[in-house]
CSV table of C-alpha atoms in Angstrom, one decimal:
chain,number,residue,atom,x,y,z
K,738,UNK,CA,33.9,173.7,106.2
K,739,UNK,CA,34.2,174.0,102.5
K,740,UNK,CA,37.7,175.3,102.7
K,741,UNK,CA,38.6,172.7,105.1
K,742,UNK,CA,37.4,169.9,102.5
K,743,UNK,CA,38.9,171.1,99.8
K,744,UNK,CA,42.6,171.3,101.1
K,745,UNK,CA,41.8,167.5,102.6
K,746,UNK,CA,41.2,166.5,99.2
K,747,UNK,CA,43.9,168.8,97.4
K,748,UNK,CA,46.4,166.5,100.3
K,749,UNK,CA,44.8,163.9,99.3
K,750,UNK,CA,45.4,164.0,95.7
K,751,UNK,CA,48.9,165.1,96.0
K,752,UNK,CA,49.9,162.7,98.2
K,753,UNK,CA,48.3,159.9,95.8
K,754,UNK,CA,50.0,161.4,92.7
K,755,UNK,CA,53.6,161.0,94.5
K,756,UNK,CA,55.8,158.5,95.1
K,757,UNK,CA,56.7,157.3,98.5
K,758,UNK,CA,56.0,160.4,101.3
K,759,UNK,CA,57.8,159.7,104.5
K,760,UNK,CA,57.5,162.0,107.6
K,761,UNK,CA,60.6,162.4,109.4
K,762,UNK,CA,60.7,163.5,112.8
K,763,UNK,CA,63.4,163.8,115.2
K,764,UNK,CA,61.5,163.7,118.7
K,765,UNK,CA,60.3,160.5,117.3
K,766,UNK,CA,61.1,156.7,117.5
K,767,UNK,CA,62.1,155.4,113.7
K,768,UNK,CA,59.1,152.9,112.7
K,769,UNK,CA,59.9,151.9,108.9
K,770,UNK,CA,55.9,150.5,108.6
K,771,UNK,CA,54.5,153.9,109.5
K,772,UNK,CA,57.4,155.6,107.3
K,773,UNK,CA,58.2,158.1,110.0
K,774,UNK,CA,62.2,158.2,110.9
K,775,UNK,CA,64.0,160.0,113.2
K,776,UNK,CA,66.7,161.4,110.9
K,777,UNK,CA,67.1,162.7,107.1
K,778,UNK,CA,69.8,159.7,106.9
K,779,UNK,CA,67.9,156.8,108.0
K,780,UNK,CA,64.9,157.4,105.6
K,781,UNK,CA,67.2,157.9,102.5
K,782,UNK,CA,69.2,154.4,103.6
K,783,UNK,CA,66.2,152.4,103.8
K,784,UNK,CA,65.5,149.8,101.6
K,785,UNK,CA,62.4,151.3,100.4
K,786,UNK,CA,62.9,154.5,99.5
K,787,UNK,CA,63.3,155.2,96.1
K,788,UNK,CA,64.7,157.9,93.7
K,789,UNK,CA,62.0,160.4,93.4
K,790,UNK,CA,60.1,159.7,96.6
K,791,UNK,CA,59.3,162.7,99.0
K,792,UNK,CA,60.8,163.7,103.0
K,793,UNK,CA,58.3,165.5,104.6
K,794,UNK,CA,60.2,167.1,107.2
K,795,UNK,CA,58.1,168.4,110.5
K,796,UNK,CA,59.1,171.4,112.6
K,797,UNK,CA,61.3,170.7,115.4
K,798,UNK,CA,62.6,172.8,118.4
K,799,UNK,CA,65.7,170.6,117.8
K,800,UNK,CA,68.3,170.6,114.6
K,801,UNK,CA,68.2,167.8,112.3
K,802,UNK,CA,71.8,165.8,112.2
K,803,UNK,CA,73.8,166.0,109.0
K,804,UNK,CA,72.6,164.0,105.7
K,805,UNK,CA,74.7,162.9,102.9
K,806,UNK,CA,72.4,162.3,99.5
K,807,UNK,CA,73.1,159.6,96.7
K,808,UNK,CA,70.1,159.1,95.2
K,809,UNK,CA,67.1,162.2,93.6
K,810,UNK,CA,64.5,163.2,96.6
K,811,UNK,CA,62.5,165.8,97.3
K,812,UNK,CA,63.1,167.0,101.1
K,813,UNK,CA,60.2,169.8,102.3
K,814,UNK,CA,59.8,171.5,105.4
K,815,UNK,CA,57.4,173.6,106.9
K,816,UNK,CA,59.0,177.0,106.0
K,817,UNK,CA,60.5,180.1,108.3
K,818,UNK,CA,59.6,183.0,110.1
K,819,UNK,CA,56.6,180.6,110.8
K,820,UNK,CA,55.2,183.1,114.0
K,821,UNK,CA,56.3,186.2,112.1
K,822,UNK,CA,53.8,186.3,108.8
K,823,UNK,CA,49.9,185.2,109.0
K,824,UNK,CA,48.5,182.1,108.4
K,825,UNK,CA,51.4,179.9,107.8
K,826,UNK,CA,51.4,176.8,110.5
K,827,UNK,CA,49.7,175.9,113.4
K,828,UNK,CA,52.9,174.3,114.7
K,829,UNK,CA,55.0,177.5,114.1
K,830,UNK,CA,58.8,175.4,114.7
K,831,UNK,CA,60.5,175.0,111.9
K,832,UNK,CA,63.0,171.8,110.2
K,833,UNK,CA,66.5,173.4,110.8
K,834,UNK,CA,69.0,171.2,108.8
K,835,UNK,CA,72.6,170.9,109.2
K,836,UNK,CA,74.6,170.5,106.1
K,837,UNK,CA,73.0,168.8,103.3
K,838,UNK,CA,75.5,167.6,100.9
K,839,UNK,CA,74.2,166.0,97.6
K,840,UNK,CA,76.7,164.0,95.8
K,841,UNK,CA,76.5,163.3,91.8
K,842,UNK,CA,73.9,160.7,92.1
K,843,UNK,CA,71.5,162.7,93.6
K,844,UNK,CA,71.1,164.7,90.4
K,845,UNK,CA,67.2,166.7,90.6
K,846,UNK,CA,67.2,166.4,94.2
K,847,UNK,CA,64.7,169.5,95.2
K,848,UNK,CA,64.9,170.9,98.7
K,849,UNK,CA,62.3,173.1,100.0
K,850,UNK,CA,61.0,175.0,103.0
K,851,UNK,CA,63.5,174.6,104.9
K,852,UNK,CA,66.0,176.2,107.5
K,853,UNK,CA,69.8,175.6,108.3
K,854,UNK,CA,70.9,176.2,111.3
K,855,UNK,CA,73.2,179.0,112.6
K,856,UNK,CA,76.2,178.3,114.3
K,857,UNK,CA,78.8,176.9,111.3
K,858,UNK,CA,79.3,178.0,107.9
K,859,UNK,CA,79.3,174.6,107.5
K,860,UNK,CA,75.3,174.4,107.9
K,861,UNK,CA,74.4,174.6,104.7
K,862,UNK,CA,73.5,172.8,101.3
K,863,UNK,CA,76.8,171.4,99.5
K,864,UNK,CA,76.2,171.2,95.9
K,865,UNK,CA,78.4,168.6,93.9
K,866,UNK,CA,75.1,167.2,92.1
K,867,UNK,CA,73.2,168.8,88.5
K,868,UNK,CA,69.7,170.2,88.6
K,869,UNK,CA,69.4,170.3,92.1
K,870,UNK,CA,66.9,173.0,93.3
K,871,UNK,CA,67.0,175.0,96.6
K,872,UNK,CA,63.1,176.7,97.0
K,873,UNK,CA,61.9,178.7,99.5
K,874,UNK,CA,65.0,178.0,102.4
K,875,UNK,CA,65.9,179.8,104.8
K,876,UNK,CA,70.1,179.8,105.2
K,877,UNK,CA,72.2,181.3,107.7
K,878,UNK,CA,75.8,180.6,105.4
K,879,UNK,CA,76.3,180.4,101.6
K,880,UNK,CA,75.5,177.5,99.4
K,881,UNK,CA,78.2,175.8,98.7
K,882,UNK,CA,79.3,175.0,95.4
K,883,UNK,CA,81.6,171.5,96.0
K,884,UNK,CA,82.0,170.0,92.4
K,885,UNK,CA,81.1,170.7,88.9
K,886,UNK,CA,77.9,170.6,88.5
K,887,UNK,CA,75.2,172.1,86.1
K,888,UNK,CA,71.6,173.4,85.8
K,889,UNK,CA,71.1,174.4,89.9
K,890,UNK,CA,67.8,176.2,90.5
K,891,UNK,CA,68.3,178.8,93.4
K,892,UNK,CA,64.4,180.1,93.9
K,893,UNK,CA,62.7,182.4,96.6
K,894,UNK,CA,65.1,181.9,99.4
K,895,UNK,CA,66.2,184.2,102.3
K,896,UNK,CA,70.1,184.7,102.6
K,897,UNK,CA,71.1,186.3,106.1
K,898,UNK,CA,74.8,186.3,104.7
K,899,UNK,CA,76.2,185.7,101.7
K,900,UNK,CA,74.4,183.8,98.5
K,901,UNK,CA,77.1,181.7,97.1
K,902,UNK,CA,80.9,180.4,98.4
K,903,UNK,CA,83.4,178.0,96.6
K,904,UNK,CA,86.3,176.2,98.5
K,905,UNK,CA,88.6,176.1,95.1
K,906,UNK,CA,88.3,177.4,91.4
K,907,UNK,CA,88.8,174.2,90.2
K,908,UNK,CA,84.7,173.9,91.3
K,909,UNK,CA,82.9,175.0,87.5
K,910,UNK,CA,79.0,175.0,88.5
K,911,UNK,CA,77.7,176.4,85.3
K,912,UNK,CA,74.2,177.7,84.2
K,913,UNK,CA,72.6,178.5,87.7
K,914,UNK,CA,69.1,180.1,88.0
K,915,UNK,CA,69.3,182.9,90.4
K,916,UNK,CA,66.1,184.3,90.8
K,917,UNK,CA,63.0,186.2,93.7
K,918,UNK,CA,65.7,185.2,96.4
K,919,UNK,CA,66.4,188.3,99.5
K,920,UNK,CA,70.5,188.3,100.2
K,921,UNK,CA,71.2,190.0,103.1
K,922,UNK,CA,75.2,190.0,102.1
K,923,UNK,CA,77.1,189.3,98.8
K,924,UNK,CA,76.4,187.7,95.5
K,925,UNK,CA,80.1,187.1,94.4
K,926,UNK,CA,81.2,184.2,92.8
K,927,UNK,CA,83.9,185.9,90.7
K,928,UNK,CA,83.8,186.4,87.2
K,929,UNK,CA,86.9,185.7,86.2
K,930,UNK,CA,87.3,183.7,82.8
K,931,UNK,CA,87.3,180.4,84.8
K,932,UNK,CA,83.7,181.2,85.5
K,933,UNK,CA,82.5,181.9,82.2
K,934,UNK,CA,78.8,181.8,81.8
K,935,UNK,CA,78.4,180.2,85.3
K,936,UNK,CA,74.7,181.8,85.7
K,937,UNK,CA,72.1,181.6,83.1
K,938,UNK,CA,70.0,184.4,84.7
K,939,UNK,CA,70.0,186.4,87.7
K,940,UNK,CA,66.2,188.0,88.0
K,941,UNK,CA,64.2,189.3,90.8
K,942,UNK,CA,66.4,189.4,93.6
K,943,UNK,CA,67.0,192.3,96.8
K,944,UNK,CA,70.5,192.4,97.4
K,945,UNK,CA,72.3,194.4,100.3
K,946,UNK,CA,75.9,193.6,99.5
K,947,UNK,CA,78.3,193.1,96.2
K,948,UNK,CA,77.6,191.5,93.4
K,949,UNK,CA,80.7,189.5,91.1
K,950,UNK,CA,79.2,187.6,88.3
K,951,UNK,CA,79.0,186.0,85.2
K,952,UNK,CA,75.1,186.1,83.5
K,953,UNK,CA,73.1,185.3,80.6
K,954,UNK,CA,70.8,187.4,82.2
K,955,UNK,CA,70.9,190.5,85.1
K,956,UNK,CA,67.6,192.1,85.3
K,957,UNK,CA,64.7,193.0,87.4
K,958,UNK,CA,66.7,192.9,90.5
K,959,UNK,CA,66.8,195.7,93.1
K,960,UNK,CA,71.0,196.5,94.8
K,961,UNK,CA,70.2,197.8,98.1
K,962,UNK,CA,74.1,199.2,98.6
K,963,UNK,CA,74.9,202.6,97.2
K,964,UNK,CA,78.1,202.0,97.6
K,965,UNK,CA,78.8,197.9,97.0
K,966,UNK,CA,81.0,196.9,94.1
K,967,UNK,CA,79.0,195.1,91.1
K,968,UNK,CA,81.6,193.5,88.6
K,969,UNK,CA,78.4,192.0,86.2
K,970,UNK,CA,79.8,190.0,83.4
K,971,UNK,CA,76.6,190.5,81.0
K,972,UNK,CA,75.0,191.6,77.4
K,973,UNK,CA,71.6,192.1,79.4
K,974,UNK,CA,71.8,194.1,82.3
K,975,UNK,CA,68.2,195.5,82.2
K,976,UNK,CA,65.8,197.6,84.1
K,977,UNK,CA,67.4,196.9,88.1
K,978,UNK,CA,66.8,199.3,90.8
K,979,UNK,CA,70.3,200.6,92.4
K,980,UNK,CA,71.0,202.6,95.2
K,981,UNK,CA,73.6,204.2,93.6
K,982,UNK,CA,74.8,205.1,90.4
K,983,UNK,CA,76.8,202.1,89.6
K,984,UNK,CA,75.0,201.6,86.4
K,985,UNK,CA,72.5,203.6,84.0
K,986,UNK,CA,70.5,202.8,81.3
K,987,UNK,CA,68.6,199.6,79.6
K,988,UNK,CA,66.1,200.5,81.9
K,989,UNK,CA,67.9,200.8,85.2
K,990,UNK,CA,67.2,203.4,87.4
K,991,UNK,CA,68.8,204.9,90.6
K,992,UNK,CA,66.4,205.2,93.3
K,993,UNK,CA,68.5,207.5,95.4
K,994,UNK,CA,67.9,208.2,99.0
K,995,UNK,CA,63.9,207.6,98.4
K,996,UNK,CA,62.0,204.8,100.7
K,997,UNK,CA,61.2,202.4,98.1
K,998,UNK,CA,60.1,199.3,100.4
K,999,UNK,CA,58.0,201.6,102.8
K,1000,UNK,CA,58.3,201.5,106.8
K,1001,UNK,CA,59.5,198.4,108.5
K,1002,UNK,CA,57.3,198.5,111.2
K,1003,UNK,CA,55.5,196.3,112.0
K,1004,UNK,CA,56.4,194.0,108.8
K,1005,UNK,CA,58.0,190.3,109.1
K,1006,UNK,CA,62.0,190.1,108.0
K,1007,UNK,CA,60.8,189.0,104.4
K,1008,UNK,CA,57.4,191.1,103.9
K,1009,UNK,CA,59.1,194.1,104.6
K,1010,UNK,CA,61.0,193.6,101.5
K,1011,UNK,CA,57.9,194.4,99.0
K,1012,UNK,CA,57.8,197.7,97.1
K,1013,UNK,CA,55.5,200.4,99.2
K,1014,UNK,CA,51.7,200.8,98.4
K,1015,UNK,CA,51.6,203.0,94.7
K,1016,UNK,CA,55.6,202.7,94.5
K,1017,UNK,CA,56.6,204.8,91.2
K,1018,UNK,CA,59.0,202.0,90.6
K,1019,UNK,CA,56.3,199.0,90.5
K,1020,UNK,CA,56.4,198.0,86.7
K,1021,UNK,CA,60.2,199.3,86.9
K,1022,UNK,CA,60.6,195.4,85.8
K,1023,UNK,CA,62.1,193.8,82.1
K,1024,UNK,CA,58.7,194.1,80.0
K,1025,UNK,CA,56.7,196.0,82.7
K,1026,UNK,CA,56.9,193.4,86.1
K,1027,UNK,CA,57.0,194.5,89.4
K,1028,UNK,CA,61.3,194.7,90.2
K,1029,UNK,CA,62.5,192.7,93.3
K,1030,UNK,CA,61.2,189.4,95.1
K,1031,UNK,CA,57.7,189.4,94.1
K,1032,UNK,CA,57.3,189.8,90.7
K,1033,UNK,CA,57.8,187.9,87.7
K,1034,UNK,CA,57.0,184.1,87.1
K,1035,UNK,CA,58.3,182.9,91.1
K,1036,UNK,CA,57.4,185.7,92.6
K,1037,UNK,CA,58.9,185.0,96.4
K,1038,UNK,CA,56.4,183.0,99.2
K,1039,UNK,CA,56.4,185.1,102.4
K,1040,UNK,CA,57.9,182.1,105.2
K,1041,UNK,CA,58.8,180.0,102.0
K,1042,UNK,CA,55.6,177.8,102.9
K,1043,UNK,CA,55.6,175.1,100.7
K,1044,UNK,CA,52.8,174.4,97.6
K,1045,UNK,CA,51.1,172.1,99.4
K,1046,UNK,CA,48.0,172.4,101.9
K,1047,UNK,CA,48.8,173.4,105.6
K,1048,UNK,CA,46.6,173.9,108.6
K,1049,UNK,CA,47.3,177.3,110.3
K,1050,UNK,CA,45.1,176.9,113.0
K,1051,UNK,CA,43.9,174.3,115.2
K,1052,UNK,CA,41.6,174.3,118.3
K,1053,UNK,CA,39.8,171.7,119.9
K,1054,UNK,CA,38.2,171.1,123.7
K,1055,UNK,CA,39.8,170.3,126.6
K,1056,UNK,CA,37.4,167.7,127.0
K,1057,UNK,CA,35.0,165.3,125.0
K,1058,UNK,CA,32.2,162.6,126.2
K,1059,UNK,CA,31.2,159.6,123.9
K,1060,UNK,CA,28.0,161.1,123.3
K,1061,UNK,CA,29.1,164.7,121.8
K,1062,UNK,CA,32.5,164.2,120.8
K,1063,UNK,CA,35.3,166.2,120.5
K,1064,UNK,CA,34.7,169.7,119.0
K,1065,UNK,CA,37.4,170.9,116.6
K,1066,UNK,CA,38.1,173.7,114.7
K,1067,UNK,CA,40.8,173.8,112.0
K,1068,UNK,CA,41.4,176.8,109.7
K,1069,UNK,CA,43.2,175.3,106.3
K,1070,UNK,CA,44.0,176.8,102.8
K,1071,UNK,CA,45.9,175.4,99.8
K,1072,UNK,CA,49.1,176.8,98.6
């Protein structure tokens, strides 16, 4: 009971502390005086919401349309891999998006715990606006990169393809934050001189493919592919874990043919990327941090669930009389 009072309140005060929260929900009727809306587009037009205010997204076993962005919000999901990790939802469907683009004017915008939707490498965000950050998402096709822009966060997402893509080098996205996210394919926005400093770091990442970059910063990561290219435009490539020998010291270390994540079995698609129980390699990390996903300062979220209270469980009789009620159980923790 105690744990179910304190994430009320901890809901409680975060929704108070925010601006605007509207639920969208596309298996329901749009009703602007509840603030629930059927689609990602109708709550952004209306009248009432403001720059700043939050889309709370709910799990859907039906993708959300397309939703074009002129103005800062913060759009949050319930997460991924909901039925594969403990503890996450008790309604386990998650907010697949199509493409998100956000123009200039929706500079800060902050999307999180969400899923895109397979099917088009066209499902995915499309980046034209500065300091956007993408958190804990699940994506299918690479980010796109659509304008100049500056100062996009990439955090403690899960790539099943590639991380990145660009449609022309005319596109300059400069200082991006690249850091605890799992990329199945390739990092490989060229570094070529056009694309001079176009990361500011690149920390704490698992990556199975090639990497083609420009960075501040390379460290901490962990480069699944003995045999991938890395072209790393850097002063600082420290202490990452490589499969093969594309790179040697400041730290970095091939880990050869040895098992360095453990056995798969029985471990969701994200969790099975932690380093095995008394790993050599676990303070293998820039100034001693664990290498990979889950260290440093954002370590990755297992499902990307979002920092805010959820129920995972939720039980209640099939029956109730006006004299006893209805008994419920919930099960809640804060994030």
């Amino acid at each position: 009971m105690k744990q179910i009072y304190l994430a009320t309140c901890l809901l409680f005060l975060w929704l108070t502390s925010s601006s605007n929260v509207f639920r969208i929900n596309n298996t329901k009727a749009t009703s602007e005086q509840q603030k629930i809306f059927n689609t990602v587009q109708e709550a952004h037009d209306f009248s009432g919401t403001k720059a700043g205010d939050t889309l709370m997204i709910e799990g859907s076993s039906l993708p959300y349309a397309e939703v074009v962005l002129n103005k800062p919000l913060v759009l949050i999901g319930p997460g991924y891999f909901l039925t594969q990790n403990p503890q996450t939802q008790s309604n386990t469907l998650d907010a697949r998006m199509r493409r998100i683009t956000l123009n200039p004017l929706a500079a800060g915008t902050i999307l999180e715990g969400l899923s895109f939707a397979v099917g088009s490498s066209a499902y995915t965000p499309a980046v034209a606006a500065n300091n956007a950050i993408i958190r804990k998402c699940l994506l299918s096709s690479a980010i796109h990169l659509s304008d100049r822009s500056s100062g996009l966060q990439v955090i403690g997402c899960y790539f099943e393809s590639n991380a990145l893509g660009i449609s022309t080098t005319a596109y300059t996205a400069t200082n991006i934050a690249f850091k605890n996210n799992i990329v199945i394919g390739h990092l490989n926005v060229a570094a070529t001189p056009s694309w001079q400093n176009n990361f500011s770091v690149v920390e704490h990442n698992v990556i199975g493919g090639s990497v083609e970059v420009t960075a501040s910063i390379f460290r901490s990561n962990i480069l699944m592919n003995g045999l991938a290219t890395f072209k790393i435009n850097s002063n600082n490539i420290q202490n990452n874990l490589l499969a093969g020998t594309q790179f040697t010291g400041n730290g970095n270390q091939t880990y050869g043919l040895k098992q360095i994540f453990g056995s798969p079995a029985g471990r969701s698609a994200d969790g099975m990327y932690s380093l095995a129980a008394g790993s050599e390699y676990i303070a293998a990390g820039y100034d001693g941090s664990q290498p990979g996903v889950f260290g440093g300062t954002t370590g990755y979220v297992l499902s990307g669930i979002p920092p805010i209270p959820v129920i995972y469980e939720f039980l209640a009789d099939g029956s109730a009389n006006k004299e006893a009620g209805l008994l419920v159980t919930i099960k809640a923790k804060a994030n």
